[in-house]
Short mmCIF file of C-alpha atoms in Angstrom, two decimals:
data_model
loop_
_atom_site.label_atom_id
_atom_site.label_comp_id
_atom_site.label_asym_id
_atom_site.label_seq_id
_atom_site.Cartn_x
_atom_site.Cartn_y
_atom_site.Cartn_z
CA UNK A 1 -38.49 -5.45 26.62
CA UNK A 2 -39.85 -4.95 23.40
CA UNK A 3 -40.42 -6.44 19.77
CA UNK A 4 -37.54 -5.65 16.75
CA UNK A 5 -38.86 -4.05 14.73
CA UNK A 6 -38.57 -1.72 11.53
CA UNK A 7 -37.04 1.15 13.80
CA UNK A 8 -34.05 -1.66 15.09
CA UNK A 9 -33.37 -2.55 11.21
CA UNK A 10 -33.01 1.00 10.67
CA UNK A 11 -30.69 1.50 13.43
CA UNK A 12 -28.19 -1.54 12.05
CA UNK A 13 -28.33 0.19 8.93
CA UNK A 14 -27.48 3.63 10.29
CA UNK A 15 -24.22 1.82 12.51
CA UNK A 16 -23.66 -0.37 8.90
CA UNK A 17 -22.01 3.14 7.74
CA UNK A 18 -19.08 2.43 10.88
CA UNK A 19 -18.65 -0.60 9.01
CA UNK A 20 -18.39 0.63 5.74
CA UNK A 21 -15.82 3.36 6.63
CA UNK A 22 -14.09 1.64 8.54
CA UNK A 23 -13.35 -0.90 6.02
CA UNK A 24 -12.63 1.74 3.73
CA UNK A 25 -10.39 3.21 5.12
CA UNK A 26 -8.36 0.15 6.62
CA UNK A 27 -8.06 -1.11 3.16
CA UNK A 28 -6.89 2.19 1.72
CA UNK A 29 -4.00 2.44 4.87
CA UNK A 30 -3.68 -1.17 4.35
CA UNK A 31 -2.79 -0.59 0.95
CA UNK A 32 -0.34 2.03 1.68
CA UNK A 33 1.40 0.09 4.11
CA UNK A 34 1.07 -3.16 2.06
CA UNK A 35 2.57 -1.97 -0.89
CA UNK A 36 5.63 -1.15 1.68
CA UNK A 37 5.68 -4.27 2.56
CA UNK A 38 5.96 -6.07 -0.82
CA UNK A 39 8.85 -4.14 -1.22
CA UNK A 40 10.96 -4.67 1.31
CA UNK A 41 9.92 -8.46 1.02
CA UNK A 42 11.28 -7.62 -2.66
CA UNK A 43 14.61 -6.27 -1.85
CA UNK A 44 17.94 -7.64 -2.41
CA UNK A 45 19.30 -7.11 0.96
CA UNK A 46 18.87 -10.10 2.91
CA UNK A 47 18.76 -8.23 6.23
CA UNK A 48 15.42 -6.13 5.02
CA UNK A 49 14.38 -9.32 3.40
CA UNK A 50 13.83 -11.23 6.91
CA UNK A 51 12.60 -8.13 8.79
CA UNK A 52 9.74 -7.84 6.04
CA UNK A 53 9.31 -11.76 6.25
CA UNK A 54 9.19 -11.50 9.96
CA UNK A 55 6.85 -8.64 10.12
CA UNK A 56 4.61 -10.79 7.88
CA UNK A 57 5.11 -14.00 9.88
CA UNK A 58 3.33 -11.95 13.09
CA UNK A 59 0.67 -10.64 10.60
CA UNK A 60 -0.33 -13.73 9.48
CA UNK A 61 0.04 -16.24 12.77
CA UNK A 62 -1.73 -13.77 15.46
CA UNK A 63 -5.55 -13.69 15.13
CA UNK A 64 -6.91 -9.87 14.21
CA UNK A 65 -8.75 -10.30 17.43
CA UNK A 66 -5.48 -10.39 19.26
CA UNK A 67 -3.67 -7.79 17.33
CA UNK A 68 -6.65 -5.16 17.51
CA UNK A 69 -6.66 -6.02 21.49
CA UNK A 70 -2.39 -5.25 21.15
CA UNK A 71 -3.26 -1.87 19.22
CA UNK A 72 -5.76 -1.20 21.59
CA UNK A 73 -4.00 -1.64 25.23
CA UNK A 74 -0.80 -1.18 23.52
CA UNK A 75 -1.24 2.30 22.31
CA UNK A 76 -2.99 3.02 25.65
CA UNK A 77 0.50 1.59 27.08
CA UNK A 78 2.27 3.97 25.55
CA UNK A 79 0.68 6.60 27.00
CA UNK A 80 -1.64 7.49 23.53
CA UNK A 81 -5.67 7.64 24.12
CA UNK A 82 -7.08 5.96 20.79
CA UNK A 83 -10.88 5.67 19.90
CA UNK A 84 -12.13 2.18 18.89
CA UNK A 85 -12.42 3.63 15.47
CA UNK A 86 -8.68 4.69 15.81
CA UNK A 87 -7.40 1.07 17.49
CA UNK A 88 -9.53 -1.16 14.91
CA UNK A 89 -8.55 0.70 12.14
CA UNK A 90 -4.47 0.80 13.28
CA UNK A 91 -5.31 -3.25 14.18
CA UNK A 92 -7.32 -4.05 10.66
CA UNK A 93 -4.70 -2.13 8.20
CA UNK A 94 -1.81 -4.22 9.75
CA UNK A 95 -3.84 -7.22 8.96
CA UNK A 96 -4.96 -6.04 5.72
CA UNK A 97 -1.31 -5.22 4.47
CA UNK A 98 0.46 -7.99 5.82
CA UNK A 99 -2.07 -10.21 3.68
CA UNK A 100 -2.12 -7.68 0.37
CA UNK A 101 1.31 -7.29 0.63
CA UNK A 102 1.60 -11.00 0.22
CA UNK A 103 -0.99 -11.42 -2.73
CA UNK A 104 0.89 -8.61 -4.57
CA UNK A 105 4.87 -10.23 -3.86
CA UNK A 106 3.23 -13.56 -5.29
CA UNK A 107 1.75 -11.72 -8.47
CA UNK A 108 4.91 -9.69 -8.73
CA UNK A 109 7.37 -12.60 -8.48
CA UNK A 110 5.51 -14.61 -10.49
CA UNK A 111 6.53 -12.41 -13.43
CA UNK A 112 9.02 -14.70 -15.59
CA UNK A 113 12.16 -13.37 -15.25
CA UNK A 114 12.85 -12.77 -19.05
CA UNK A 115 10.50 -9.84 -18.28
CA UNK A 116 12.77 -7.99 -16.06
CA UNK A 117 15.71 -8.71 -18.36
CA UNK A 118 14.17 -7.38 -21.04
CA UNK A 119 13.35 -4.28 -19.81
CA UNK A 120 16.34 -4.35 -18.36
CA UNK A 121 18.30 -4.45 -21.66
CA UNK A 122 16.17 -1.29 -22.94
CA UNK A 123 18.40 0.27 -20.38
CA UNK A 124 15.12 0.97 -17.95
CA UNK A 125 15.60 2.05 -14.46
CA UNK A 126 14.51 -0.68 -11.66
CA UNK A 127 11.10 1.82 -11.31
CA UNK A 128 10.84 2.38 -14.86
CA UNK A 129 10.68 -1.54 -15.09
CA UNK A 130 8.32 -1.85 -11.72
CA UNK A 131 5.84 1.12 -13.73
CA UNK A 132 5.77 0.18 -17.42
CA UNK A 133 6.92 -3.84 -17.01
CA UNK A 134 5.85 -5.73 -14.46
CA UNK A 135 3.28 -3.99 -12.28
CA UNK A 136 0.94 -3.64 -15.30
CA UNK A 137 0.86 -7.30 -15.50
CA UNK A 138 0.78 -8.43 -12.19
CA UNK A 139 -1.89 -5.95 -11.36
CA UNK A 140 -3.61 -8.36 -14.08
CA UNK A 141 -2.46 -11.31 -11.51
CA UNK A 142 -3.35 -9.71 -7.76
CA UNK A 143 -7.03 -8.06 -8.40
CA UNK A 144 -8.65 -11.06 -8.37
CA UNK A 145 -7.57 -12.39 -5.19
CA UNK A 146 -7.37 -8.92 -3.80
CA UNK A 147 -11.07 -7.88 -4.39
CA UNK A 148 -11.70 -11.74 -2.41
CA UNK A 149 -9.51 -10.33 0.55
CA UNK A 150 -11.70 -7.42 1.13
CA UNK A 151 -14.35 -9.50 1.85
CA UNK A 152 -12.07 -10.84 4.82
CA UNK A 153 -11.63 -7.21 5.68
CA UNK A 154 -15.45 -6.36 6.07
CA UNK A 155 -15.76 -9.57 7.81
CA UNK A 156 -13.25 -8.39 10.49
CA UNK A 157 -14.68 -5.32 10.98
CA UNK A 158 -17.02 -7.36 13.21
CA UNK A 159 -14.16 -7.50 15.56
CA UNK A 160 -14.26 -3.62 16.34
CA UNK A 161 -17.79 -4.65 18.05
CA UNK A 162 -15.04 -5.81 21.10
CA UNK A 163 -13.38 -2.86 21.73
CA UNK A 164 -16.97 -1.08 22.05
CA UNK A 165 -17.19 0.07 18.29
CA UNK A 166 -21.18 0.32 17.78
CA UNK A 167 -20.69 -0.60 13.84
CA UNK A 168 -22.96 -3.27 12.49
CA UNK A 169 -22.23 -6.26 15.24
CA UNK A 170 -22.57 -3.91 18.02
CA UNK A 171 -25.55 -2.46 16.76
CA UNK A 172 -27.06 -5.80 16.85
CA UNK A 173 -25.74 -6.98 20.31
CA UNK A 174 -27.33 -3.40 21.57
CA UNK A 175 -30.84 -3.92 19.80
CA UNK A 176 -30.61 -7.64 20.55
CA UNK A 177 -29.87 -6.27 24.78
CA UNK A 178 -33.24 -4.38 24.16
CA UNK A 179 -35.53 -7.15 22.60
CA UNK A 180 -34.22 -10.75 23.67
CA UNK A 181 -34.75 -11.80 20.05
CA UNK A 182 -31.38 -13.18 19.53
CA UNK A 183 -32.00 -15.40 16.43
CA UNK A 184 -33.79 -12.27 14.57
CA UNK A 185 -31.45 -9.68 15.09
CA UNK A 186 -28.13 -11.64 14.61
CA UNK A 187 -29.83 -13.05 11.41
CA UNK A 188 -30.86 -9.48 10.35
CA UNK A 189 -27.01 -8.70 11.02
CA UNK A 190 -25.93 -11.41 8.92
CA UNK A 191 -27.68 -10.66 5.83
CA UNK A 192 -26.90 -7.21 5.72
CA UNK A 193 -23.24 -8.57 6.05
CA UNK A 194 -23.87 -10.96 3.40
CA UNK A 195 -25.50 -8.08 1.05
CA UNK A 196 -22.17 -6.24 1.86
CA UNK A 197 -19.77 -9.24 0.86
CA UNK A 198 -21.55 -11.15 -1.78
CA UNK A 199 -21.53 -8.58 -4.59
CA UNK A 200 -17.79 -8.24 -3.62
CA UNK A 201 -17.16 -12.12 -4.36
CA UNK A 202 -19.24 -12.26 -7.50
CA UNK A 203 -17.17 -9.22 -8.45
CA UNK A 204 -13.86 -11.33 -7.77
CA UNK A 205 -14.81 -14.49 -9.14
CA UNK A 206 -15.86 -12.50 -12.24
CA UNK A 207 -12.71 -11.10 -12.94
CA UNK A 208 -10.45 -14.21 -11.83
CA UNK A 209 -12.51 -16.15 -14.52
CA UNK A 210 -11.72 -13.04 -16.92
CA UNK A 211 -8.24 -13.44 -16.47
CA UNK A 212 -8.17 -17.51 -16.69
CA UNK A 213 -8.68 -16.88 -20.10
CA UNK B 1 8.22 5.14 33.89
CA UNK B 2 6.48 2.15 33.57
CA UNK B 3 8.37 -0.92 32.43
CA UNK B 4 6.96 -4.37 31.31
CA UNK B 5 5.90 -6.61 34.18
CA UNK B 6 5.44 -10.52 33.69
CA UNK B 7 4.96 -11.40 37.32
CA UNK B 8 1.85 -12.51 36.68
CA UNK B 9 3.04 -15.18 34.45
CA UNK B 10 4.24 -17.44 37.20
CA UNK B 11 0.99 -17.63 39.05
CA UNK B 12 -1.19 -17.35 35.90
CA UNK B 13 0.40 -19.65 33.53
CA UNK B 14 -2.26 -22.62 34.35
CA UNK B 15 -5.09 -21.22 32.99
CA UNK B 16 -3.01 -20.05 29.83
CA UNK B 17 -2.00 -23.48 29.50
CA UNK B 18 -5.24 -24.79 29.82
CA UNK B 19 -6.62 -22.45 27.69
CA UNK B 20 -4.01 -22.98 24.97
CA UNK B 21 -5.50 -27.12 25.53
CA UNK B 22 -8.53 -26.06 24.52
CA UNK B 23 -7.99 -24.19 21.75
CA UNK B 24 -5.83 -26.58 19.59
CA UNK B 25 -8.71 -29.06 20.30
CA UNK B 26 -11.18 -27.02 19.11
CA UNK B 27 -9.03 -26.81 16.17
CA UNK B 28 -8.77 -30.26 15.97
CA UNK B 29 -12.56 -30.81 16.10
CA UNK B 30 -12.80 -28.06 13.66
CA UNK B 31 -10.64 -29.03 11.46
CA UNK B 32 -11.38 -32.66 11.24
CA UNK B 33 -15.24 -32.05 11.21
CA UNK B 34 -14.87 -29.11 8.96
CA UNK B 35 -13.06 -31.32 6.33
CA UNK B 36 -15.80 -34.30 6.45
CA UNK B 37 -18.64 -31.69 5.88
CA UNK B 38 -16.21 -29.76 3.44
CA UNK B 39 -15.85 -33.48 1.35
CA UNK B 40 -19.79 -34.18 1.34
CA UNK B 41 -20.23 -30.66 0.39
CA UNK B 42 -17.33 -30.15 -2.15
CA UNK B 43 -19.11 -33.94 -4.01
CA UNK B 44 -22.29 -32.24 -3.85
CA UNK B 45 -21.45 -29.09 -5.53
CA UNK B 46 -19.01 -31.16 -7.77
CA UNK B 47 -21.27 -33.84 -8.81
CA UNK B 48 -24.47 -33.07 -7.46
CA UNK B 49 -27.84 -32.68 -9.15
CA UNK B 50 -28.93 -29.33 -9.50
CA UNK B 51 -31.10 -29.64 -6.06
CA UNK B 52 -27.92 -30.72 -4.22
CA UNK B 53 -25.92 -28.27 -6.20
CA UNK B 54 -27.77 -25.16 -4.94
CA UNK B 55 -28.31 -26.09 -1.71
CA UNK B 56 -24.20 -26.77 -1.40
CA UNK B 57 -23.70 -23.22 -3.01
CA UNK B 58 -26.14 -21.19 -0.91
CA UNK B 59 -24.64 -22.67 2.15
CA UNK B 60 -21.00 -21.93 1.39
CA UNK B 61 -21.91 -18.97 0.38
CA UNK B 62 -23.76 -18.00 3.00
CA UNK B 63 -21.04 -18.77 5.64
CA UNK B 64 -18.52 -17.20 3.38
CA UNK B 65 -19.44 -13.88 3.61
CA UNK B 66 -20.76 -13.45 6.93
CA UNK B 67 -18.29 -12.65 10.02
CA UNK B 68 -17.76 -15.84 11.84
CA UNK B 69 -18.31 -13.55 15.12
CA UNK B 70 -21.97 -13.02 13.92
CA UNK B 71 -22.11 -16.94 13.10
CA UNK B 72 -21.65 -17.91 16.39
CA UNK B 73 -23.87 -15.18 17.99
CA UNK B 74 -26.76 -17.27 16.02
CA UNK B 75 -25.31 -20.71 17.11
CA UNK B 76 -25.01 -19.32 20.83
CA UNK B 77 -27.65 -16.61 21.56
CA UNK B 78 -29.33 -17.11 18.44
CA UNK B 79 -30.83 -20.48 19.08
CA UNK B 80 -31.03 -20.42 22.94
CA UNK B 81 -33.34 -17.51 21.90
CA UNK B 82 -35.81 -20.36 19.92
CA UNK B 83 -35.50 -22.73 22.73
CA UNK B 84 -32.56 -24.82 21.54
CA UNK B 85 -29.77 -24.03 24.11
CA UNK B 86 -25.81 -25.06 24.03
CA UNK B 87 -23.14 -24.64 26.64
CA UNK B 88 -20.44 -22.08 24.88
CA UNK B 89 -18.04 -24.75 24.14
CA UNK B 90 -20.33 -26.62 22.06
CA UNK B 91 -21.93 -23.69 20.67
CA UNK B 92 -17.92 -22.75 19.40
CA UNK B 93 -16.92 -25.82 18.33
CA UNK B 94 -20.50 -26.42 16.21
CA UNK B 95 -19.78 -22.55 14.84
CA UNK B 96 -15.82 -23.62 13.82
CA UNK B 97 -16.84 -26.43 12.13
CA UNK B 98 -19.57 -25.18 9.94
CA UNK B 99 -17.38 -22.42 9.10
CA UNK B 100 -14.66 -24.67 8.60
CA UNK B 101 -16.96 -26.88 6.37
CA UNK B 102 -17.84 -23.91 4.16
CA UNK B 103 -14.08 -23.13 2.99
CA UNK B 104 -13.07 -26.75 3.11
CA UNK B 105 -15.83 -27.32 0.63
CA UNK B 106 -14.07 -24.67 -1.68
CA UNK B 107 -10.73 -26.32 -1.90
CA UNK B 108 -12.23 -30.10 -1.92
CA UNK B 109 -14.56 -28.88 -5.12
CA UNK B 110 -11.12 -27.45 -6.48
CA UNK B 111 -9.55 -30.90 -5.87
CA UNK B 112 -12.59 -33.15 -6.92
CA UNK B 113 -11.78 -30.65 -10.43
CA UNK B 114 -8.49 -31.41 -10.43
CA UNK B 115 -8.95 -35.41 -11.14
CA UNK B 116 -8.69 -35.78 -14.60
CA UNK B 117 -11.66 -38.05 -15.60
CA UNK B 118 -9.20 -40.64 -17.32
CA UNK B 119 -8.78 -41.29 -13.47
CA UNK B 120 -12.46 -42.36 -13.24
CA UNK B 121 -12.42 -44.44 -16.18
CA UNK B 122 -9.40 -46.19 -15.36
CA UNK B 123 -11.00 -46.95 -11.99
CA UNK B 124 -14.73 -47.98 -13.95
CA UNK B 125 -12.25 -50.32 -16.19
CA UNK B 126 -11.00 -52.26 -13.51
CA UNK B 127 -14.63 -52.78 -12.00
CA UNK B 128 -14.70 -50.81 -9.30
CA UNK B 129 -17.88 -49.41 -7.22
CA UNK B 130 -18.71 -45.54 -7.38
CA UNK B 131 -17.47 -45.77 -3.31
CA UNK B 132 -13.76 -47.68 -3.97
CA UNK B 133 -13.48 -45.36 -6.66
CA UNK B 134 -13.69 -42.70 -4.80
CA UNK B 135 -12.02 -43.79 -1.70
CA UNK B 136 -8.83 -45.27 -3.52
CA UNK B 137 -8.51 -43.52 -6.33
CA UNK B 138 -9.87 -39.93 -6.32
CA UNK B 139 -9.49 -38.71 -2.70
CA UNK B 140 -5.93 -39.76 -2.41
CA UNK B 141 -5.32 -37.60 -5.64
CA UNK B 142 -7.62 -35.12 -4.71
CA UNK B 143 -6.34 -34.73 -1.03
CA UNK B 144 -2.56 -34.54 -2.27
CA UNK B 145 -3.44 -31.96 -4.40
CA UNK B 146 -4.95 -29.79 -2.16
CA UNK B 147 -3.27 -30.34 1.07
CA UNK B 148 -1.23 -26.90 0.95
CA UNK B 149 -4.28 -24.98 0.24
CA UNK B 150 -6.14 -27.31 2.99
CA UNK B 151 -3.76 -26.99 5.64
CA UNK B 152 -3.67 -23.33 5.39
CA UNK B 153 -7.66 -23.01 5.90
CA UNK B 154 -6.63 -24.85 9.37
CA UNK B 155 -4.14 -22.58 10.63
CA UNK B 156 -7.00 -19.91 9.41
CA UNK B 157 -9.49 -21.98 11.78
CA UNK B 158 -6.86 -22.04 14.66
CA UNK B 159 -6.40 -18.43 14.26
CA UNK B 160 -10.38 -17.39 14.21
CA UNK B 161 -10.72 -19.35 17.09
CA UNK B 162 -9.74 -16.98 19.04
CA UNK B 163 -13.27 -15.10 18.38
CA UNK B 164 -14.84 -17.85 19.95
CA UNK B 165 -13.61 -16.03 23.25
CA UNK B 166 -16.99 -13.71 22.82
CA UNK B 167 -19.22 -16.32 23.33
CA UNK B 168 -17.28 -17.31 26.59
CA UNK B 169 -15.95 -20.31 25.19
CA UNK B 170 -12.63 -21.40 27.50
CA UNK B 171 -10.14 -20.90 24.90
CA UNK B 172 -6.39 -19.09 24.92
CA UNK B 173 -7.98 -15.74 24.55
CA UNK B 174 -10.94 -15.89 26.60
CA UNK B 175 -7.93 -17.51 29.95
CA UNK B 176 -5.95 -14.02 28.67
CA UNK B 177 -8.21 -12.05 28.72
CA UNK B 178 -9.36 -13.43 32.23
CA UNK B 179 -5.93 -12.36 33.14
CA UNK B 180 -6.18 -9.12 31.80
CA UNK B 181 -9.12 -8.64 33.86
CA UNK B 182 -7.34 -9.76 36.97
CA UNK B 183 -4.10 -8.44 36.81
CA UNK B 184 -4.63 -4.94 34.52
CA UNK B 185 -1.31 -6.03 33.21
CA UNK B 186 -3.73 -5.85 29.31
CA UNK B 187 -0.35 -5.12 27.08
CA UNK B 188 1.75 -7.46 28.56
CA UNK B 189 -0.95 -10.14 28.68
CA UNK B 190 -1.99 -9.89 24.86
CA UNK B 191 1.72 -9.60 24.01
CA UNK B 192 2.29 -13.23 25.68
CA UNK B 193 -1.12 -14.21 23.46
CA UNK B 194 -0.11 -13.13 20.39
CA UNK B 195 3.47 -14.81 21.13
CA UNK B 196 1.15 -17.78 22.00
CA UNK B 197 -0.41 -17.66 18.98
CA UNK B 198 2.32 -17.25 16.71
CA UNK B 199 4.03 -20.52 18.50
CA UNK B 200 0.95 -22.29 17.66
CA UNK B 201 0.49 -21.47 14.33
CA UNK B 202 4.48 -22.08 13.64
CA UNK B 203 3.90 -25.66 15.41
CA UNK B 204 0.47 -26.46 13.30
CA UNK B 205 2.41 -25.18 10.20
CA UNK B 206 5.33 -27.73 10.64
CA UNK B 207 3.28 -30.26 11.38
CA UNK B 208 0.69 -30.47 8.80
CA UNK B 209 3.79 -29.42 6.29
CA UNK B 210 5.54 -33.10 8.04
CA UNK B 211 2.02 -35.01 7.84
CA UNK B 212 2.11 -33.61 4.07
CA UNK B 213 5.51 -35.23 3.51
CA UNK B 214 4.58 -38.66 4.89
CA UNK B 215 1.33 -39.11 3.72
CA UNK B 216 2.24 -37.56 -0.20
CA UNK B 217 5.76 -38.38 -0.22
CA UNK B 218 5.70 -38.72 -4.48
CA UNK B 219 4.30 -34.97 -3.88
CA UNK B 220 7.80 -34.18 -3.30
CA UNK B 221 9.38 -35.53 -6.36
CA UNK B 222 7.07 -34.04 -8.84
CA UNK B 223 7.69 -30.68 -7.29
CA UNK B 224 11.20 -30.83 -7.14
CA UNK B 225 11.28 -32.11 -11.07
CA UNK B 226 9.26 -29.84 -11.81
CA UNK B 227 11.43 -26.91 -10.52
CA UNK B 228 13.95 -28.23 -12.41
CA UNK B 229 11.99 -28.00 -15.24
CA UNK B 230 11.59 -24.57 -14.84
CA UNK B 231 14.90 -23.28 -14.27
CA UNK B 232 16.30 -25.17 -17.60
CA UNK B 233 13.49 -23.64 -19.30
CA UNK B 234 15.42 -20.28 -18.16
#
């Protein structure tokens, strides 16, 4: 046993990198896969319609714990070895697009109609009006609440700490296995969570008061 | 080839039962505790002087962007670690509901906002205290205004229980995972949880969307009117 100490910060900074990639990059694939999803949600067809609102139905009622535990022994089920990078980042996009995919329908359907007919009657194609039309002005609509979700993303990073990740949590379960001091270390974990997703809120409030006006 | 096996279900499905008890109420506690603290706290920052004002800021935003997995790693290792110990259950439920608290306070502050002040003055007119006034005349607005918001913070609460699990708290995920750890059936287990799961959250949905309907019937009118509106307007 021994005290924390300056080296144990530095070693939750070093694994705070896992974090910060990882939430990187399931928000970028999250993205991808969200913007996929707003469109089918979009489409005409009633068929694709339900599929999309089923798929986002499962995204949104099953905890990310439980779907990054599915990606996890799941994949291994199927006979493919993932990393706990790998499985929390499969497990965190799904979560992230389901929920972006939402925010951006909502900002996209809340475009008054008259806006697609215009367009529509300057004989634009339907992704000539999605380019020039509407997504410029729901973009206007979704960033606010999209910049908020990311701080739910970083926050469920944490979860990859299960699966045997060593990003920031783990780091702090490991140092906290060395030292005993519990209430230090998780602290210590917390703020540097907190320095992570606090500039990120400011950042979202800012612009959804920037665009209430 | 390996197919799906839910033997296990038959001599397991107890403890998922049991452990499906415990987690809606958790939520319950959660929810309902949450939404007391998330009142006091939502006045404070709504009302408060600027002493009450910070100190309701710096806690919701403290709890707001911090992983509720590290939250209850203070509440349950954390402060057995200073001398102040709690059994797991405790030590989850005290984590949900000062999480819950925090976002509850968000949406009651948005509510408290909502009132116009006419309300208040109305209420002052007919010589009411501060309290009725609040109890009969702003909460009943404010709570009908925010109950969609509200109820989906609980399903959120019902849903991040499940992380609760790590602190060996007795809930849905911790009995799978027990499973899991008997049986080695892990896929087929967590594909029963997260079926679990989604039945739960599809029951809590239709019933706070029912309780919404009885308690803010009027809620119902104005929306439908006011859909109406908007489709002439087209």
């Amino acid at each position: 046993m021994r005290e924390f100490s300056y080296n144990d910060i530095y070693f939750l900074l070093d694994a705070t990198q896992y974090t910060v990639w990882l939430s990187l990059a399931s928000l970028f694939l999250g993205s991808v896969v969200g913007i996929g999803i707003c469109l089918l949600r979009l489409s005409n067809s009633k068929l694709i319609g339900a599929i999309a609102a089923t798929i986002v139905a499962i995204g949104q009622g099953v905890p990310p714990l439980v779907l990054l535990f599915l990606a996890y022994f799941g994949l291994a089920f199927a006979g493919i070895v993932v990393s706990p990078f790998m499985a929390s980042c499969i497990a965190l996009s799904f979560f992230a697009a389901v929920y972006l995919g939402e925010i951006w329908r909502s900002a996209i359907q809340s475009i008054p109609i008259a806006q697609w007919e215009a367009s529509e009657s300057l004989s634009l194609s339907w992704a000539q009006q999605m380019i020039y039309v509407i997504v410029p002005q729901a973009i206007r609509l979704a960033t606010p609440s999209s910049v908020g979700f990311i701080v739910q993303l970083v926050k469920n990073t944490s979860l990859a700490s299960i699966v045997g990740l060593v990003e920031l949590t783990r780091a702090g379960q490991l140092v906290n296995n060395a030292t005993f001091q519990a209430f230090q270390v998780f602290l210590t974990v917390a703020i540097i969570y907190f320095c992570i997703c606090y500039p990120i809120s400011l950042i979202s409030r800012f612009l959804e008061k920037k665009t209430a006006h | 080839m390996y197919f799906m096996q839910f033997g296990w279900l038959w001599q397991n499905y107890d403890t998922l039962l049991y452990g499906a008890l415990t987690t809606i109420l958790l939520t319950i506690g959660a929810c309902a505790a949450g939404s007391a603290i998330g009142i006091i706290v939502g006045l404070c920052r709504h009302r408060g002087n600027l002493l009450l004002r910070t100190c309701g800021a710096a806690y919701v935003e403290a709890i707001r962007n911090t992983p509720l997995l590290v939250q209850a790693f203070i509440i349950y290792f954390g402060l057995s670690s200073v001398g102040f110990r709690l059994d797991p259950l405790p030590a989850a439920l005290v984590a949900l509901v000062i999480n819950c608290g925090a976002y509850s306070a968000e949406i009651f502050r948005a509510g408290f906002q909502s009132i116009p002040p006419a309300q208040k003055e109305a209420a002052e007119s007919l010589a009411l205290s501060k309290i009725q006034t609040f109890v009969y005349v702003i909460l009943p607005q404010a709570l009908r205004n925010i109950w969609v918001p509200l109820s989906g913070q609980f399903i959120l609460i019902m849903l991040a229980s499940s992380i609760v699990s790590q602190i060996s708290a007795e809930e849905l995920t911790a009995a799978a995972s027990q499973i899991q750890s008997q049986t080695f059936r892990s896929f087929e287990v967590y594909v029963v949880l997260a079926a679990l799961y989604l039945a739960l959250s599809i029951v809590l949905k239709t019933v706070l969307v029912r309780m919404g309907i009885f308690f803010f019937p009027e809620q119902r009118i104005l929306r439908r009117s006011a859909k109406r509106a908007r489709s002439r307007g087209r």
